[in-house]
XYZ file of N, CA, C and O in Angstrom:
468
model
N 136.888 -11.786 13.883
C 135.605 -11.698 14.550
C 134.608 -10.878 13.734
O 133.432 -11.232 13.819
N 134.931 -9.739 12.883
C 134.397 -9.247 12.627
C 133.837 -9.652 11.062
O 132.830 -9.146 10.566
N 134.599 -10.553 10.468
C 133.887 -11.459 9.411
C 133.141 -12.180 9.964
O 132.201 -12.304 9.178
N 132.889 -12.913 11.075
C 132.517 -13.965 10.887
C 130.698 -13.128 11.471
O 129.605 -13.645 11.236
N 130.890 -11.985 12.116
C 129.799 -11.254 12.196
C 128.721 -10.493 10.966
O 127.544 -10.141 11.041
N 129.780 -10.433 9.784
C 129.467 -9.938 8.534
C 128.476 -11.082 8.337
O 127.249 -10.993 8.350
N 129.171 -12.096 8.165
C 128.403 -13.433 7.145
C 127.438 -14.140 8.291
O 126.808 -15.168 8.044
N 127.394 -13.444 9.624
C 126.178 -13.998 9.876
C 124.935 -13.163 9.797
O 123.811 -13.608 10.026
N 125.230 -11.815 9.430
C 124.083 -10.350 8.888
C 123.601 -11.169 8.089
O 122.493 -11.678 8.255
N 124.671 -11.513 6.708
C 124.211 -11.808 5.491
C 123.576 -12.816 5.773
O 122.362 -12.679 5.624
N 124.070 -14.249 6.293
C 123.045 -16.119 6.426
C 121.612 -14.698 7.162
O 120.805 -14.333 6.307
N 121.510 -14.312 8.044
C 120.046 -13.611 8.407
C 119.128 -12.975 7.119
O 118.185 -13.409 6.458
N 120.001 -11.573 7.122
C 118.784 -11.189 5.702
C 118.670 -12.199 4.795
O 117.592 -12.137 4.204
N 119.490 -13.268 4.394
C 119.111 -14.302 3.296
C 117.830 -15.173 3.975
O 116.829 -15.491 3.333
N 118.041 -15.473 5.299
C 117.022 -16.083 5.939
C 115.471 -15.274 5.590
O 114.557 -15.674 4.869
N 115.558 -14.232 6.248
C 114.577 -13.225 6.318
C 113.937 -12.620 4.856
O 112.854 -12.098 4.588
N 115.192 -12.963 4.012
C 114.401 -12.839 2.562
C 113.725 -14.441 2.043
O 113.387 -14.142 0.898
N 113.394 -15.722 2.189
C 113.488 -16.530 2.073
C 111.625 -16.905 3.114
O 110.690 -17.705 3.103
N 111.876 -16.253 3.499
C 110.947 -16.086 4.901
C 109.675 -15.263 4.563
O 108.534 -15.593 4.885
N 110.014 -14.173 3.886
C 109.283 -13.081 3.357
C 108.536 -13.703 2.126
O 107.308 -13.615 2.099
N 109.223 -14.341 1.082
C 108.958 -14.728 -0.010
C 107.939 -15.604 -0.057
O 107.107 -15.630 -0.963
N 107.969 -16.563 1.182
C 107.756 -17.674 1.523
C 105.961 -16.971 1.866
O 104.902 -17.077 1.247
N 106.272 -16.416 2.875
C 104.655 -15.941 3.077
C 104.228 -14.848 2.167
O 103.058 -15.198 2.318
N 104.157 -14.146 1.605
C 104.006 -13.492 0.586
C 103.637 -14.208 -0.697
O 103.086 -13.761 -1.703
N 104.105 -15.516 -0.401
C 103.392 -16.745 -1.427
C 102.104 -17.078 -1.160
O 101.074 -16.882 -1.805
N 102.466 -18.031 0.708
C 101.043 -17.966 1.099
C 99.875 -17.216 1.155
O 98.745 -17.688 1.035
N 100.246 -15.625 1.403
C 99.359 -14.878 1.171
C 98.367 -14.450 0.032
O 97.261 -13.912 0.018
N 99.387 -15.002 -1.077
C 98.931 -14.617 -2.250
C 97.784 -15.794 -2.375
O 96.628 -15.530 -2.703
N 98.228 -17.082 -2.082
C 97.432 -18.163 -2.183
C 96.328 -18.027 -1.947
O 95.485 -18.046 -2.844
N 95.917 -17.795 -0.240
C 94.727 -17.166 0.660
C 94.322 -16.362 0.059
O 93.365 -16.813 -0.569
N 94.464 -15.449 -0.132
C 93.994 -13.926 -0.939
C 92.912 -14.935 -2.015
O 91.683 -14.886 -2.001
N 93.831 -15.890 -2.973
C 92.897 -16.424 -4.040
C 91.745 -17.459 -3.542
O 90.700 -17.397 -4.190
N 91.777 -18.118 -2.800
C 91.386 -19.325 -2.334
C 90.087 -18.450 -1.301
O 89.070 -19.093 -1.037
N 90.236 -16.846 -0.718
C 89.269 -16.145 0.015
C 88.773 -15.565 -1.367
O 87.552 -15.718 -1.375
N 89.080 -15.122 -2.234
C 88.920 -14.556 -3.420
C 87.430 -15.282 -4.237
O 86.404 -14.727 -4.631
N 87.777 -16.471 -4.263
C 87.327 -17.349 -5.058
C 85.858 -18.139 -4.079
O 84.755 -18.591 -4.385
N 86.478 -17.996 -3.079
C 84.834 -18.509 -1.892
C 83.546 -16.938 -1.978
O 82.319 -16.840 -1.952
N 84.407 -16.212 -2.057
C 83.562 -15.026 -2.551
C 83.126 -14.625 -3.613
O 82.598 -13.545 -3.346
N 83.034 -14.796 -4.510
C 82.568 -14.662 -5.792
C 81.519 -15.950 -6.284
O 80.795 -15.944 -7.280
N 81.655 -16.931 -5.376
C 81.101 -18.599 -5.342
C 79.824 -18.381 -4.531
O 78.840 -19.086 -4.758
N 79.796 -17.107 -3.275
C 78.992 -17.035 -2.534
C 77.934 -15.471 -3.093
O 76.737 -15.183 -3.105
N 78.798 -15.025 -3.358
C 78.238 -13.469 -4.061
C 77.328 -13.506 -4.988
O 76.273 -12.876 -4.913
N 77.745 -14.451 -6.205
C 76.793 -14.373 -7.523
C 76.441 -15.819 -7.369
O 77.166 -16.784 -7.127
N 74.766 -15.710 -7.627
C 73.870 -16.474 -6.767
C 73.719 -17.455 -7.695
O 73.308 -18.537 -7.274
N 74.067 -17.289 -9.436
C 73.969 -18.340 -10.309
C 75.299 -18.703 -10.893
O 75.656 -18.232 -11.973
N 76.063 -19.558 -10.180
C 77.625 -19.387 -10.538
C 77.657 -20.749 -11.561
O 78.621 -21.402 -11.960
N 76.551 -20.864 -11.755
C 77.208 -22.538 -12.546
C 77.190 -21.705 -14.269
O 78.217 -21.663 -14.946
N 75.977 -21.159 -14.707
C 76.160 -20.299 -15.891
C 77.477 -19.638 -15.704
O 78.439 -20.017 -16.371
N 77.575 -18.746 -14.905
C 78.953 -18.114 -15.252
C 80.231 -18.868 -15.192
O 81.315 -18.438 -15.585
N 80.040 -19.853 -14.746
C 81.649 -20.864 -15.113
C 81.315 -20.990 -16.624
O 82.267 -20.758 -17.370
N 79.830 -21.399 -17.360
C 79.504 -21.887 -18.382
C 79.610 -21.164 -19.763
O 79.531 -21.571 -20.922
N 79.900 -19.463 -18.984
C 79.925 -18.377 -20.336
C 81.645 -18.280 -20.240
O 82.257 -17.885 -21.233
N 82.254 -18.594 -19.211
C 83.478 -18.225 -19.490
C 84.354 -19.737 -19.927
O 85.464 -19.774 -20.456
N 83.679 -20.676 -19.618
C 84.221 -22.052 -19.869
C 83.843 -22.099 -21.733
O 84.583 -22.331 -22.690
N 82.755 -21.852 -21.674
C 82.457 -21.976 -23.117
C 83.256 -20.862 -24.238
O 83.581 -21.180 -25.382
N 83.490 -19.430 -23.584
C 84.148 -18.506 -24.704
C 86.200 -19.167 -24.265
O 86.963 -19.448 -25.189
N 86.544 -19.242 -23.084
C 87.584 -19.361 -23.224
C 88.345 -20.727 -23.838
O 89.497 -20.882 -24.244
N 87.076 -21.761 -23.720
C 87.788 -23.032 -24.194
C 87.902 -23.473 -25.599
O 88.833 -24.094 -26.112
N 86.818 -23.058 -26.133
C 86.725 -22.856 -27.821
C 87.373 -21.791 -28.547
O 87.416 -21.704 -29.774
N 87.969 -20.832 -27.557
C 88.771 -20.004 -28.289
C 90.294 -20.272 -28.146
O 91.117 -19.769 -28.911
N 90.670 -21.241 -26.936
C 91.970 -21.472 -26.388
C 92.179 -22.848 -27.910
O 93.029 -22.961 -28.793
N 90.926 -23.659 -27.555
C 91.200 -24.866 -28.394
C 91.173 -24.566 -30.112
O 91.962 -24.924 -30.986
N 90.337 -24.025 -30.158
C 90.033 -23.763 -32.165
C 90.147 -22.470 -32.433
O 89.892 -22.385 -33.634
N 90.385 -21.400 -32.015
C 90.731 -20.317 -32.602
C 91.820 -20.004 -32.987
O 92.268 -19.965 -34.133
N 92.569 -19.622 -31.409
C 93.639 -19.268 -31.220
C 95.312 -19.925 -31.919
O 96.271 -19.345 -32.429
N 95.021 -21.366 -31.620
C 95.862 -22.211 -32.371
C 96.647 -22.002 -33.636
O 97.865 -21.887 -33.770
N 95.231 -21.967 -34.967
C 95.105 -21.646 -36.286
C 95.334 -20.479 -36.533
O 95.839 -20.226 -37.626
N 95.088 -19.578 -35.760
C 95.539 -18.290 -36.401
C 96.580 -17.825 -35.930
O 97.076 -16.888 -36.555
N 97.143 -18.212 -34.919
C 98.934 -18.041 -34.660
C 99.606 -18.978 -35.251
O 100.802 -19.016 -34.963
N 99.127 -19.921 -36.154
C 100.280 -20.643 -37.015
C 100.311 -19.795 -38.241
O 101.310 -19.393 -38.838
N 98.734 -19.538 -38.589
C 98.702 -18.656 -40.200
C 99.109 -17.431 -39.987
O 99.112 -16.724 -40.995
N 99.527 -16.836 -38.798
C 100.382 -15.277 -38.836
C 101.493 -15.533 -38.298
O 102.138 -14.640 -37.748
N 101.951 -16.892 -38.363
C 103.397 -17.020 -38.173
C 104.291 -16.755 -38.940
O 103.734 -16.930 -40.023
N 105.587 -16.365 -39.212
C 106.184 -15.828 -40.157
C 106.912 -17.482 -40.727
O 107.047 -18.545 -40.121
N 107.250 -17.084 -42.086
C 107.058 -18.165 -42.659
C 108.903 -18.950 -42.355
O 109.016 -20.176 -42.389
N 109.752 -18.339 -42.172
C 110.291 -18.998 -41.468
C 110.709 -19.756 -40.085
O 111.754 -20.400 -39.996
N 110.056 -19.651 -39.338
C 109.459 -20.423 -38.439
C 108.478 -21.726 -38.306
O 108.346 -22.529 -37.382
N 107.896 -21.640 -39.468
C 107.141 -22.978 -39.552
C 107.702 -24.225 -40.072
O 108.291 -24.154 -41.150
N 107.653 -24.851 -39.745
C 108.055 -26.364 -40.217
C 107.955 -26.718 -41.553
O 108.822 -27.304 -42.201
N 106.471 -26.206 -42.091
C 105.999 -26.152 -43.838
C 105.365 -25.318 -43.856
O 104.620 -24.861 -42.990
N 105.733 -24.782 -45.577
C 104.530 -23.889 -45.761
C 103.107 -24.642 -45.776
O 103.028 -25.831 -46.085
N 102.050 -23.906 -45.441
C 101.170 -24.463 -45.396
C 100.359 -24.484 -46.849
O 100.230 -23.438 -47.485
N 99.773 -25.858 -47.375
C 99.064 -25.504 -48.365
C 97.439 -24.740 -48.494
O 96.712 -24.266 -47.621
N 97.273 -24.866 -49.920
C 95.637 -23.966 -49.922
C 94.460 -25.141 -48.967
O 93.594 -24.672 -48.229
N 94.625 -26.537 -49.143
C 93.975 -27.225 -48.598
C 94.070 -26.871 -46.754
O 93.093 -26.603 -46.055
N 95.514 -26.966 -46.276
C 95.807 -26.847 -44.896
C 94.910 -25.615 -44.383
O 93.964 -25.655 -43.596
N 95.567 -24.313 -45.165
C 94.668 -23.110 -45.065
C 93.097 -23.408 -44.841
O 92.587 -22.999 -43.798
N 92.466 -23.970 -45.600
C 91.369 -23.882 -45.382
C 90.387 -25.390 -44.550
O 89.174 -25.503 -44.372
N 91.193 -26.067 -44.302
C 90.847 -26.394 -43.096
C 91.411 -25.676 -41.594
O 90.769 -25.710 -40.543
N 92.637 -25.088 -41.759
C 92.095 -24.259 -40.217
C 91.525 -22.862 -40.423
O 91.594 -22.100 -39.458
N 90.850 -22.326 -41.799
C 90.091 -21.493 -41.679
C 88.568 -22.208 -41.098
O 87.730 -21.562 -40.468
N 88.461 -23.366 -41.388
C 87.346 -23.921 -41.183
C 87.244 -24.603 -39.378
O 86.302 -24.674 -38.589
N 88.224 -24.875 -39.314
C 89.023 -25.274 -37.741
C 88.308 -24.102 -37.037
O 87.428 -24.268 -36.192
N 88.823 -22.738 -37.514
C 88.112 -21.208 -36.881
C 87.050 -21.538 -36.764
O 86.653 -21.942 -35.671
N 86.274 -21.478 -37.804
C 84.487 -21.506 -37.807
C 84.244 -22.593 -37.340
O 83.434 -23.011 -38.167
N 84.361 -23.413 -36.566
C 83.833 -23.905 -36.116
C 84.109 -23.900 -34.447
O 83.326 -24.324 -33.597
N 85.257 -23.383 -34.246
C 85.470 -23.100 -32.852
C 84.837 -21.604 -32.570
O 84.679 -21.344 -31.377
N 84.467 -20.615 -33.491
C 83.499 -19.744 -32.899
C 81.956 -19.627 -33.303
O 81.243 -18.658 -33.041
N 81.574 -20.756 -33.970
C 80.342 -21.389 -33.995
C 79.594 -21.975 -32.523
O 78.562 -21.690 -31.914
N 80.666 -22.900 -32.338
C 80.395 -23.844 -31.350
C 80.624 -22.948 -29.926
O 79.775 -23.089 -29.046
N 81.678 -22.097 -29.710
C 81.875 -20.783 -28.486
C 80.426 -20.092 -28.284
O 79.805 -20.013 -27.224
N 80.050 -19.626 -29.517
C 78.897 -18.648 -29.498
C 78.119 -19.492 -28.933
O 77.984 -19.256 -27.733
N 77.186 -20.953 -29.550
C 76.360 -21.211 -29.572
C 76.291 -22.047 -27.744
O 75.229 -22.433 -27.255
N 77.693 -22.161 -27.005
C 77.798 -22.597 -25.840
C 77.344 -21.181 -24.802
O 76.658 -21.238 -23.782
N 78.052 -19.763 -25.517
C 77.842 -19.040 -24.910
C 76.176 -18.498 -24.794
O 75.675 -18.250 -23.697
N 75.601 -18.393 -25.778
C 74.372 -18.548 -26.008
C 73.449 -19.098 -24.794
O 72.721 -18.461 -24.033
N 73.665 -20.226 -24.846
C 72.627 -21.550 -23.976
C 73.469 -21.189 -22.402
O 72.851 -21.781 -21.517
N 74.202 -20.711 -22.047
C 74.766 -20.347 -20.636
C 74.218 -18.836 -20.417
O 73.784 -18.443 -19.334
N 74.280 -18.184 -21.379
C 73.220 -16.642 -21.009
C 71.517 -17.164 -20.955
O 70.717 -16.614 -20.199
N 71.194 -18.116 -21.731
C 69.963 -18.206 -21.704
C 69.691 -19.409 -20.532
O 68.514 -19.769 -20.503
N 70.593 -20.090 -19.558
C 70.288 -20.431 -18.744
C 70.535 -19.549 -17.358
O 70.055 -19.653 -16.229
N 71.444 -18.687 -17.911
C 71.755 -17.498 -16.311
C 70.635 -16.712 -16.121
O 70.400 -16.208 -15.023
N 69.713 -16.513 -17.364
C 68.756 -15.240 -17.413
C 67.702 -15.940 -17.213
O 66.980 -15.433 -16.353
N 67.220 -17.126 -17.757
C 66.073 -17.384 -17.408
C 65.706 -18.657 -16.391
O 64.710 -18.572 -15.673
N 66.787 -20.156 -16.358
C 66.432 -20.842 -15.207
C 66.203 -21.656 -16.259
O 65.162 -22.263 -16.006
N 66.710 -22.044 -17.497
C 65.785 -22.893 -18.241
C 67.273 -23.529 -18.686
O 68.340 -22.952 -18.478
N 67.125 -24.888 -19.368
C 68.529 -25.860 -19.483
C 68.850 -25.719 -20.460
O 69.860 -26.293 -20.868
C-alpha cells in the first residue's frame, strides 16, 4: 500500500511539474505578444523603427557576419583554404553589406525624424 502511495506522490509532482512548465510557457508567450502591442502603441512612428533595425540587423545577419566568421575560422575547420581571390570577394561581400546597412539605416532615421520617404 504504501508503494503504490509513493508512485502516486511521484505520477502528481510529475503532473504538477508538467503543468507549471506548461503555463510558464504561456505566460512567457503573453508577456511577449502584451510586450509587443505596447511598444506598437507607445512609439508613435513604428514603421521607421522596424526600418532601422530591419535594415542594421539584416545586412549585417546577411553580408557581414557570414564572411567574417568563415575568415576567422580556424583553418582546420574549413572545407578549403580560401584563396586571395575568395578573400577578397568576401572582403568586398563586407563592403557592401555595410554600405547598403548604413545607407538603409540612413533613409529610416531620415524618415523617423522628418516624415519624408
Amino acid at each position: 500500500s504504501s508503494s503504490s502511495s509513493s508512485s502516486y506522490t511521484a505520477k502528481s509532482w510529475r503532473q504538477r511539474l508538467v503543468w507549471s512548465r506548461y503555463w510558464q510557457e504561456n505566460m512567457f508567450r503573453a508577456f511577449l505578444v502584451f510586450f509587443g502591442c505596447f511598444i506598437a502603441v507607445a512609439v508613435p512612428k513604428f514603421g521607421p523603427l522596424m526600418g532601422v533595425i530591419g535594415s542594421l540587423g539584416c545586412s549585417s545577419l546577411q553580408f557581414v557576419l557570414p564572411p567574417i566568421i568563415y575568415l576567422r575560422m580556424p583553418a582546420f575547420a574549413r572545407p578549403v583554404t580560401p584563396s586571395r581571390l575568395r578573400t577578397c570577394a568576401l572582403c568586398f561581400y563586407i563592403v557592401v553589406g555595410l554600405v547598403t546597412g548604413l545607407s538603409g539605416t540612413i533613409q529610416s532615421l531620415n524618415e523617423a525624424f522628418t516624415g519624408d520617404a
